[in-house]
Structure formats: structure tokens, C-alpha cells
XYZ file of C-alpha atoms in Angstrom:
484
model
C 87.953 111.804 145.256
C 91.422 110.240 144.877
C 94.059 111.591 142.206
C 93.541 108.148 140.595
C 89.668 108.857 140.007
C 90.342 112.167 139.153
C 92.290 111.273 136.114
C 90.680 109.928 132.916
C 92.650 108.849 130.408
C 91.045 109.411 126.693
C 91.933 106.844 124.209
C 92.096 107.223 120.595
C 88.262 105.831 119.599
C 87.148 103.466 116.823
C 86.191 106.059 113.930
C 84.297 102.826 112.452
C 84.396 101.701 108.871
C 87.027 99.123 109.935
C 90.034 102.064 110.433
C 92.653 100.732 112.948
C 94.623 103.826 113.076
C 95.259 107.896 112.979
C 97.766 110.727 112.681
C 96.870 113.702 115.187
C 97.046 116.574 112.768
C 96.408 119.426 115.107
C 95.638 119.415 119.356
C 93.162 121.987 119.622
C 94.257 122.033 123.301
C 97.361 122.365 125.432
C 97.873 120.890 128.525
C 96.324 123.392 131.592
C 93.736 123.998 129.591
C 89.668 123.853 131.163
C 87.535 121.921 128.359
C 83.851 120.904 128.267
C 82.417 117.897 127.159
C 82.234 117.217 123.604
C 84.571 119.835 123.137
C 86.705 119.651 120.117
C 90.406 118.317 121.692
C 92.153 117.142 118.868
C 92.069 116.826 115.035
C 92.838 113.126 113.492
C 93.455 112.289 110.030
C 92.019 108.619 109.213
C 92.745 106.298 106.472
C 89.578 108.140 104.982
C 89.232 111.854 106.257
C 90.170 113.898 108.339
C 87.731 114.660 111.695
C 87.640 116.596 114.740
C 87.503 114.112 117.970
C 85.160 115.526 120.858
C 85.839 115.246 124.931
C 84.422 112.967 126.721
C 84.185 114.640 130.074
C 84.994 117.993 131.053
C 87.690 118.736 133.232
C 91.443 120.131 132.871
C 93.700 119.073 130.526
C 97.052 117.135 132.709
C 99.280 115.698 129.674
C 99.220 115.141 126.467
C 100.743 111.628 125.578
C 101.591 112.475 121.178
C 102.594 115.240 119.704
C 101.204 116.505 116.344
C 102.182 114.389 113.144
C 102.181 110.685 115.214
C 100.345 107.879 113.941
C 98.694 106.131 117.071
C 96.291 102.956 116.966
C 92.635 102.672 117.997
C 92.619 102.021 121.717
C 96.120 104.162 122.728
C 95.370 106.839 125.205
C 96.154 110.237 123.700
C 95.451 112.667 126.300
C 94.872 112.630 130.303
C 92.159 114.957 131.782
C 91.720 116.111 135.588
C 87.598 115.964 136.026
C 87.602 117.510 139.361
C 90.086 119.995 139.277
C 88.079 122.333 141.498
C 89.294 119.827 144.149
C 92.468 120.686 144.835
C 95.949 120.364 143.228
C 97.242 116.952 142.822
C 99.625 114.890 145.079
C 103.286 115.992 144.106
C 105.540 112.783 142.806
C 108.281 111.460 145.346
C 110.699 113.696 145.449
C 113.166 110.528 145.147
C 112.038 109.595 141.826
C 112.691 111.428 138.507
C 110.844 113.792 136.430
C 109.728 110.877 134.710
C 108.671 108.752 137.439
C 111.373 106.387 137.242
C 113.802 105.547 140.360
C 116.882 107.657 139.816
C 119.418 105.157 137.569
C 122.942 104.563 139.710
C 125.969 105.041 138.396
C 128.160 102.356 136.811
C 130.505 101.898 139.613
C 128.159 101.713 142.187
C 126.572 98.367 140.228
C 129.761 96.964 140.302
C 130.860 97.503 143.719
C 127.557 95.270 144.243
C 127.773 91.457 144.230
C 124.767 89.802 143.692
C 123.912 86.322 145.147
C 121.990 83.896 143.298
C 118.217 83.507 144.429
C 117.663 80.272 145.649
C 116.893 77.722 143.294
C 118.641 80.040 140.511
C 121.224 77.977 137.963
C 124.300 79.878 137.151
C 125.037 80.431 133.518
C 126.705 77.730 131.295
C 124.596 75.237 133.276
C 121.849 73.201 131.314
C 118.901 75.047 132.696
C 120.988 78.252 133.308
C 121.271 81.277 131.947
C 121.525 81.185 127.717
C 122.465 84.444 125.643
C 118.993 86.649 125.249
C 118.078 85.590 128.336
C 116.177 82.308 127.338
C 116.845 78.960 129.520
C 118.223 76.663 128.024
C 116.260 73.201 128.144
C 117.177 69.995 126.174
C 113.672 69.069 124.079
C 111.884 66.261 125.799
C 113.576 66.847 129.864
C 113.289 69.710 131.987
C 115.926 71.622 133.272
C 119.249 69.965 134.469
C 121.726 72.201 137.102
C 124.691 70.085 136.269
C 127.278 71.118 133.850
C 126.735 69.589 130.732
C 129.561 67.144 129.302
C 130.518 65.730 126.475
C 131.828 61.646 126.065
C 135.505 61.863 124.091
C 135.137 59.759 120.838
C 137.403 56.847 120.480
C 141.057 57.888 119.480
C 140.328 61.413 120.193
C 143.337 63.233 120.847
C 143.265 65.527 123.925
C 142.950 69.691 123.348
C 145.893 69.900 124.629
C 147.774 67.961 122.147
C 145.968 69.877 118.705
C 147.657 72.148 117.475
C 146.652 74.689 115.020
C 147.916 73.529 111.241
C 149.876 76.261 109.509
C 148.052 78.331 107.086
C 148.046 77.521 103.587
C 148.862 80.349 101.212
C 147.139 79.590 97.651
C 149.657 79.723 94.565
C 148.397 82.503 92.435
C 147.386 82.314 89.006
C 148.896 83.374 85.932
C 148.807 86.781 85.739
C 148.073 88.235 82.033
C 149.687 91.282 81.035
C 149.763 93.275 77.793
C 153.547 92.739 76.203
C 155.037 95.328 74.380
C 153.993 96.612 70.994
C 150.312 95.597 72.591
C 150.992 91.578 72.421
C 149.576 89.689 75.181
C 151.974 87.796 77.152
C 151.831 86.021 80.531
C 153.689 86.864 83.737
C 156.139 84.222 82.316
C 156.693 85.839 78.739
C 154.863 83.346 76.851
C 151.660 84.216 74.536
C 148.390 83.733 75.263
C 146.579 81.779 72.705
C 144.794 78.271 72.887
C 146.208 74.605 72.005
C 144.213 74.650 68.718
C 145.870 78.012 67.357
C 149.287 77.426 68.191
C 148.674 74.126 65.943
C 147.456 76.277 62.994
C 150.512 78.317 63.619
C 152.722 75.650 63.417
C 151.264 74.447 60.109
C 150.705 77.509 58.579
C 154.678 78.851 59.817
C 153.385 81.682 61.583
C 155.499 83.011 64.644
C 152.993 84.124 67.613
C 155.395 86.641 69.250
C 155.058 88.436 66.338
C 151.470 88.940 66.104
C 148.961 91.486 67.921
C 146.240 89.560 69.504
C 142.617 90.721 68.626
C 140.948 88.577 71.376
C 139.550 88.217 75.229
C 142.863 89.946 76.801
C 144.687 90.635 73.706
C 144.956 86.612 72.780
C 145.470 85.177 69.499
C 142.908 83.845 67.427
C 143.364 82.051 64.703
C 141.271 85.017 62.454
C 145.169 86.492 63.739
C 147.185 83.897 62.319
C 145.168 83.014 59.221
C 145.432 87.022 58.721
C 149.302 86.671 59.638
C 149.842 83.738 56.778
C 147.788 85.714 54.072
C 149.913 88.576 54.909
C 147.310 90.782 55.699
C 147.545 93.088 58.955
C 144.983 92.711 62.085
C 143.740 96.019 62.640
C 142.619 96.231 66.754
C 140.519 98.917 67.567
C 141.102 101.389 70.313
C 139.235 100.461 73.472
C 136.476 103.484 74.310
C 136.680 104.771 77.581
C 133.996 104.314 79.440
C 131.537 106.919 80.063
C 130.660 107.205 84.249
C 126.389 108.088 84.622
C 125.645 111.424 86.066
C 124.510 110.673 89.494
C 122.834 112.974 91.793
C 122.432 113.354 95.401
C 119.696 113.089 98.101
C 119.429 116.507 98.384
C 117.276 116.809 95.177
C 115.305 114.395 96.329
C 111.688 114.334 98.569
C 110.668 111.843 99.872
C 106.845 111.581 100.998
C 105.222 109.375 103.760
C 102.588 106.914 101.907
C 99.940 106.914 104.471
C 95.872 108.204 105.568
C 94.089 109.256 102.441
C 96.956 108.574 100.027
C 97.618 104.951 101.204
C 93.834 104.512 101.067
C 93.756 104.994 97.590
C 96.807 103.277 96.296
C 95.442 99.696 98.310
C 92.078 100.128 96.884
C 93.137 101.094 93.641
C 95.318 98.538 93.537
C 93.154 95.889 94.727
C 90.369 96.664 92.242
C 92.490 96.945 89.122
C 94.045 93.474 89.528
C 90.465 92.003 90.846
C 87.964 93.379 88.264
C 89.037 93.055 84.436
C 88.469 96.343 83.494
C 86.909 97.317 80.042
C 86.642 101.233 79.061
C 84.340 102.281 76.074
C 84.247 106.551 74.708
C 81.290 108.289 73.599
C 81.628 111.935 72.392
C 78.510 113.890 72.060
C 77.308 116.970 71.118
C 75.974 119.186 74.410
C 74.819 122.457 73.303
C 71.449 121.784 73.771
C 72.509 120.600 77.636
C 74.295 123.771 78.113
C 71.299 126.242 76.738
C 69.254 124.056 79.072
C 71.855 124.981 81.766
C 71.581 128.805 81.128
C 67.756 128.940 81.209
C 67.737 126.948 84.597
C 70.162 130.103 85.875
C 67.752 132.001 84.338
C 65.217 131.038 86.789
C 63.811 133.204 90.107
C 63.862 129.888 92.140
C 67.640 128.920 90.953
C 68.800 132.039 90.899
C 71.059 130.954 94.100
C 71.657 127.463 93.179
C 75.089 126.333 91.816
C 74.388 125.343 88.415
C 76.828 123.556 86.878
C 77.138 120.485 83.476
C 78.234 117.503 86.272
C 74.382 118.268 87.479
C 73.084 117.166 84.115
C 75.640 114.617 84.236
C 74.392 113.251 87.342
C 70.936 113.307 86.561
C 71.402 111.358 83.263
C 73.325 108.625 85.066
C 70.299 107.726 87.488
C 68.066 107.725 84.700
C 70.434 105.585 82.892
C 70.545 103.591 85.851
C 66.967 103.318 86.099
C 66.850 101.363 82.215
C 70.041 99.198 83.002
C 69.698 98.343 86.557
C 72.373 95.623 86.614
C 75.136 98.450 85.814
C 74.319 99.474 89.615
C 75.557 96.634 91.502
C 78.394 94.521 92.991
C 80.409 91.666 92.411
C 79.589 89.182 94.929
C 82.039 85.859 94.726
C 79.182 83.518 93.779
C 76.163 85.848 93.546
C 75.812 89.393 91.649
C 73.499 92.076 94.041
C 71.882 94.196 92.391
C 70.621 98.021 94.015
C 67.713 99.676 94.236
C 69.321 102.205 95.584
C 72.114 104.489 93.919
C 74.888 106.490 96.645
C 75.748 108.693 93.906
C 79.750 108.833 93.947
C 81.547 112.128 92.799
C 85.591 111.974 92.977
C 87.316 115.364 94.120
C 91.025 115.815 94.402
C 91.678 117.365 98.265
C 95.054 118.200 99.482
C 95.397 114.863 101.384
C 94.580 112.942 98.341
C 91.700 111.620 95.844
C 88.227 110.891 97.889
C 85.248 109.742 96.875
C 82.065 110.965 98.872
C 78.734 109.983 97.721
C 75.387 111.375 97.932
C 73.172 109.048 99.800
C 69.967 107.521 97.854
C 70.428 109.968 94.980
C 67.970 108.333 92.669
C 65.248 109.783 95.240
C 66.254 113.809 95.155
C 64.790 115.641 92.888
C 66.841 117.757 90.111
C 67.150 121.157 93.079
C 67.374 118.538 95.868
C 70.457 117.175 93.578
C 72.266 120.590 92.923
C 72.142 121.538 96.672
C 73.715 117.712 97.759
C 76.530 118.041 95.256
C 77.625 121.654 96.591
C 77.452 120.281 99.784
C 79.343 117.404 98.754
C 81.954 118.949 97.214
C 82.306 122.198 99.455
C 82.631 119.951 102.148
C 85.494 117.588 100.178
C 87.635 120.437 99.675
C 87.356 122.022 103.200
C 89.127 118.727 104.100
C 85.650 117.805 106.690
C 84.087 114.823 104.820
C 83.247 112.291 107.554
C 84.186 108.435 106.945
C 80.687 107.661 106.697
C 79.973 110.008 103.714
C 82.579 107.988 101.486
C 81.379 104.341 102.859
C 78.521 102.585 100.581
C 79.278 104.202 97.441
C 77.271 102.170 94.028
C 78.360 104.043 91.229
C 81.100 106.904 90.634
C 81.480 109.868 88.288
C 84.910 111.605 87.918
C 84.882 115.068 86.327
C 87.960 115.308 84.551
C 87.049 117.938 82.473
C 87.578 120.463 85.050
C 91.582 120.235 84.997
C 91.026 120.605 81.117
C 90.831 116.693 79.871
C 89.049 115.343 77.281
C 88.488 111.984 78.677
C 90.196 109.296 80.697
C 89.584 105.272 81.812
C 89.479 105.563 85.052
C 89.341 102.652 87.705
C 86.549 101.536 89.286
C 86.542 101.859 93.529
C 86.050 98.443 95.107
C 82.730 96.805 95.203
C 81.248 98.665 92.420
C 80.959 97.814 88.667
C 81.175 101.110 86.875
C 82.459 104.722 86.649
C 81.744 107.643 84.278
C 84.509 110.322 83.453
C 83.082 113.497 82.459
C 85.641 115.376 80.189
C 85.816 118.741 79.266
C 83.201 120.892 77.089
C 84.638 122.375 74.462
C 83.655 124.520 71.386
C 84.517 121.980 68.599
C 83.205 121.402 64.003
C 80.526 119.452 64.383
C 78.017 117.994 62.019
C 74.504 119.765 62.678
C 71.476 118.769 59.962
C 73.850 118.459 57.112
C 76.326 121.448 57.864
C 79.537 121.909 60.138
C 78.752 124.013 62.645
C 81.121 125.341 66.052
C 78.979 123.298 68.739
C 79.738 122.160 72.686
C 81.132 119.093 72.410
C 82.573 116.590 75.311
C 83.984 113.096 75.515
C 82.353 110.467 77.796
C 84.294 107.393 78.862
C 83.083 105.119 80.668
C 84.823 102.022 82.641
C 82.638 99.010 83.613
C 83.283 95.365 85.336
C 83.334 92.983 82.576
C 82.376 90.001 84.921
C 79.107 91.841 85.478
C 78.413 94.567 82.727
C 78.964 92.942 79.155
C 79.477 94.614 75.789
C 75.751 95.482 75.158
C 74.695 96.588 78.478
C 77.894 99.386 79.015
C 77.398 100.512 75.484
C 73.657 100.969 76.007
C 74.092 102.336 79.517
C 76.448 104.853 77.783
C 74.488 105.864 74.934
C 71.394 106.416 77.218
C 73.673 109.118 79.301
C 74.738 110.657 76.080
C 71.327 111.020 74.650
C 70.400 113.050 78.031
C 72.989 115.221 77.243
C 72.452 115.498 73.525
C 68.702 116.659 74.017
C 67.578 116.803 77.899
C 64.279 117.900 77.495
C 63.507 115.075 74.823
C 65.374 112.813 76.714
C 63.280 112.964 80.274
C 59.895 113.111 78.186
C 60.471 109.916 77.006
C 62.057 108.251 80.276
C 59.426 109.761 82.857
């Protein structure tokens, strides 16, 4: 087998979901390294997660072509791998050629001890056809190249280069310079005082003398507020100019400046896009849960849940796809010129990772039971936070819940992700008076709010949709007698 055969080179592959590019994170491999196929070689952060690229054939690892931290493209090879290394060591490089590969570079005198001929057929520069700066040839529009020097006809009464001679420079006459007089007058540069043609009239009438008075305007002129003070013999009083006051200005060094870019620069585009697309319209419900919550402690409570996570955003979830089983448009997508409408729901849940704000969903949630449920959203959300969600697990998403309430909020309006027409934040449970049959009672109160696409979702339908997820929570048991 040939050296050539030996060597594959791995390119960066298409991770789907219409991602064009990756930063390696982490090689899991140096170079001299044996791997297997499908062996994990290198960790890649996408637009949308970050996942663990497999080998494609198993061999020994002969260069590695970007270092950790690079963004490359789809389709740029990333790593070169020896499949037959059992075969013997590779052919050594020329030994007249550098480390690189490259012929060794001569020096700068050498290349000008050299004259080169022009190849046949070549134009030298300055010639129409030659040689133009940046290398381009230069060709007259409409005719091909021309190897004659190009020429210009004299116009009639020209006068010959020879006979032009530069003109002498001309030096502008400065302006006027205005400068404060003594005593804080204005005068010019040629002792006279600066006022217009229209005061040193009312001077004249009124018998006022200009070099005598203090000018309160632009440059310390005289208005004729100055002279008409000057004739009624009161005095102009000029206030003192305040210094001006420089802003505190700080230096780069207290500054950090962060890359925008995988997760990060997912979200600001598609956040972006969908708040300027989709009018936006956010309506709050805050309901009374303690009911939910006892509900919540007897499920614990139970042998077969005794190792199930447990937590309020499972009620949450649940009362959303009944919800969405009464109000079925609230589960769609804006179309351009049709609405589509799902049977389906891929439950969204929003959790905050270290590389940013993703939004995995659980696949055909309207399907699981309440256990099946509980188990897919500790999946989802153990996996979110070990940084391992797949691209696939955040495509296809139809409606989103954002639990707030676990950094402590009440409520929010959050913004829907593109292509779907509402999102539910969850805020925080909280011990809070509450009227209970007549009397104020401490109960477990939390604030829904709930953000919908007006072109889709009107008034009536979001408020409905929203009471029918607050009712679950208000009274569960009640609520899924009546529904089921």
C-alpha cells in the first residue's frame, strides 16, 4: 500500500440541522496515538451543542491540522490518520525541502543577482496588455490586448511639459483674529470692537461709547441688551465661564470582552429573529397551588415513585398537554399563508448550561404517561447540564416552558423560539395571604405568564389556554377527572 493510500484525511462532518460550522473544544487524541473506529477523536461545539465526533477508520494518528478553540467549517479536514501503520514507517520528506514541505526560500540577494527574461509572448509592464498594479492585465473594454505603448494625441494649443511650470503657492490671508481686550472687552487683532452694524447704530443714537463697554455676547461682543444697559446707566453683569468638567474614562484593562459565537450566537439570531417576526402578547395568571404541592408529596409518598424525581415543573408539564389537548390551535406554527396545526406536542423545557440558554424537547410528550414524563424530563435536563444534548434533541420543538422560578422569579414574558406560537414561564412557589372559603390563609402561591403569537393565538384562546393550566394546578385531581 502506498503512503498516499495509507493516509486518510478526516474532515469535519455535517452534524445536520443545517450547522455549517464548529469550534474543536477538546482532541481526545494526540498525534502517535493508535485509535479504533468510532473511537471518540475530538470534541466539537456546534451552533447547538456540544458532541463528541467518532473515527472513521482505525489506524494511527499522523497530524492534527487545528488546535483546540478554532472554528473550522463543515468539509475542512481536521485530522490525518495512518490505517496501515503495521506496514512500515512512512517515506521520509526530501531532505531539500523544509520542515514544512516547502522548497527552502533564497535569500534576497541571490533573487537579484537573477535577471529574468520575459516568456515569449509576455508584454512588459506599462504596455496596454502588460503588467497593471495587483497583477491584473490591463485591457481597454471592447479590444483585446494591445503590446504597443499606449499614447496620447496633444490637444490643440497644448503647451509642451517641458514648458509648465509649477505656479507658486498661494498662501491664504488669515482672518481676523478675536481676542479678549483688556478689562475683558472684546477687541480684534486690529483694536477695534466687535459688535454688529445694527448696534454700533444704536450706539451712535443713544451716545454710548463701545470701548467702554464689556461685551456679554458670542466672544465677548456687544449686544445691544449692552448698550441699551450702558444708556440706562445700569451695569452688565457677565458671568464667570465654568470650567469644564473632563468624564472619568477608564481603560481596557477593566474590560472583557467575550466571543459571540456556538450556543450563545444561536440564541441571540433566533431570539432576535422571532421577537421582530411574531408580535408578541404576554398575559399573568397567579394561582393558588397547595393542593398541587400536597398532590406532589403523596406521589413521593409512593413505593413505585419512591426513586423518581418529583418535582412542580412535572405538574406543570402535564397540565400544559392537557391544555393543549382543549385548545389545539395554541400548538402550532406560523406558516406564511397557511397556519399547521400538531397533533403532536415535542414538549420544550429551557435550561441555562454554561455555553448558553438551550432548549431540548421531549419527543411526542402528549403520548407518555405521568412516570414515563418524570423519567424524560430528568433525562432531559441531566443531560442539558452535563453539556451532551445532541442537535437533534433541540430540533422540532412545538411548545416551550421556562421555569423561572427556580433562580427565585415570580414571573417573566419570555420570547417565543422560532416556529412556535407559545411559551409558559413557571415562576416561583411561594408561601403567600391568600383568600381560602372566606378567610386569609398562608397558601402556595405562583405566578404563570404566558407569551403567545398574536397572528395565531387571539385574546380568548391564550386566556382560556391559560386558565385551563391554572385550574390543573389549583385542584389536579378535579382537574384530570373532568378532562379524561
Amino acid at each position: 500500500m502506498s503512503d498516499m493510500s495509507r493516509i486518510k484525511t478526516f474532515n469535519l462532518p455535517d452534524l445536520g440541522e443545517g450547522l455549517t460550522e464548529g469550534e474543536i473544544l477538546a482532541w481526545l487524541v494526540k498525534v502517535g496515538d493508535t485509535i479504533e473506529l468510532n473511537q471518540p477523536i475530538v470534541e466539537v461545539e456546534t451552533a447547538k451543542a456540544a458532541v463528541e465526533i467518532p473515527a472513521k477508520w482505525a489506524g494511527q494518528v499522523q497530524a492534527i491540522h487545528h488546535p483546540e478553540g478554532t472554528t473550522v467549517e463543515v468539509g475542512t479536514p481536521i485530522i490525518a490518520i495512518d490505517t496501515d501503520p503495521g506496514a512500515g514507517p512512512l517515506e521520509a520528506p526530501s531532505t531539500t525541502a523544509t520542515p514544512s514541505g516547502d522548497l527552502p526560500t533564497p535569500s534576497a540577494a541571490s533573487l537579484a543577482a537573477v535577471e529574468v527574461a520575459p516568456a515569449e509572448g509576455m508584454v512588459e509592464p506599462g504596455l496596454i496588455g502588460g503588467a497593471a498594479p495587483g497583477g491584473r492585465t490591463a485591457v481597454l473594454v471592447g479590444y483585446g490586448p494591445r503590446t504597443t505603448a499606449a499614447k496620447r494625441r496633444p490637444r490643440k494649443g497644448a503647451v509642451p511639459a517641458q514648458a509648465v511650470t509649477a505656479p507658486a503657492p498661494v498662501v491664504p490671508t488669515p482672518p481676523p483674529v478675536v481676542a479678549p481686550a483688556q478689562n475683558g472687552r472684546a477687541a480684534t487683532a486690529t483694536g477695534g470692537v466687535l459688535a454688529k452694524p445694527p448696534v454700533r447704530k444704536l450706539a451712535k443714537d443713544l451716545g454710548v461709547d463701545l470701548g467702554t463697554l464689556t461685551g456679554s455676547g458670542p466672544l465677548g461682543s456687544i449686544t445691544r441688551e449692552d448698550v441699551q444697559q450702558a444708556a440706562s446707566g445700569t451695569s452688565v453683569v457677565v458671568a464667570e465661564p465654568i470650567a469644564a468638567t473632563s468624564a472619568p474614562s477608564f481603560g481596557t484593562d477593566r474590560e472583557q470582552r467575550i466571543p459571540v459565537k456556538g450556543v450563545r450566537k444561536l440564541t441571540a439570531e433566533n431570539m432576535s429573529r422571532s421577537a421582530f417576526t411574531a408580535p408578541h402578547v404576554t398575559e399573568f395568571l397567579t394561582v393558588d397551588v397547595t393542593r398541587a404541592m400536597k398532590a406532589l408529596d403523596r406521589l413521593r409518598g409512593r413505593r413505585e415513585w419512591r426513586d423518581v424525581r418529583v418535582s412542580p415543573l412535572l405538574l406543570v408539564a402535564k397540565a400544559v398537554l392537557l391544555a393543549v389537548q382543549r385548545h389545539p390551535m395554541v400548538n402550532s406554527t406560523w406558516a406564511g399563508d397557511e397556519i399547521v396545526v400538531k397533533e403532536y406536542v415535542n414538549l420544550g423545557i429551557a435550561a441555562a448550561t454554561e455555553r448558553g440558554l438551550i432548549v431540548p424537547n421531549v419527543k411526542d410528550a402528549g403520548r407518555l404517561s405521568l412516570r414515563e414524563l418524570a423519567d424524560a424530563l430528568t433525562d432531559l435536563v441531566q443531560t442539558a447540564k452535563s453539556g451532551r444534548t445532541s442537535p437533534a434533541a433541540m430540533s422540532g420543538g412545538t411548545l416551550t416552558i421556562t421555569n423561572v422560578g427556580v433562580f427565585g422569579v415570580d414571573t417573566g414574558t419570555p420570547i417565543l423560539p422560532p416556529g412556535e406560537s407559545a411559551i409558559l414561564a413557571f415562576g416561583a412557589v411561594r408561601e403567600m395571604p391568600w383568600v381560602h372559603k372566606g378567610k386569609v390563609k398562608v397558601r402556595q402561591v405562583t405566578t404563570l405568564g404566558l407569551s403567545f403569537d398574536h397572528r395565531i393565538i387571539d385574546g380568548e384562546l391564550g386566556s382560556k389556554f391559560l386558565r385551563d393550566v391554572g385550574d390543573f394546578l389549583t385542584d389536579p385531581e378535579a382537574a384530570l377527572l373532568a378532562w379524561t
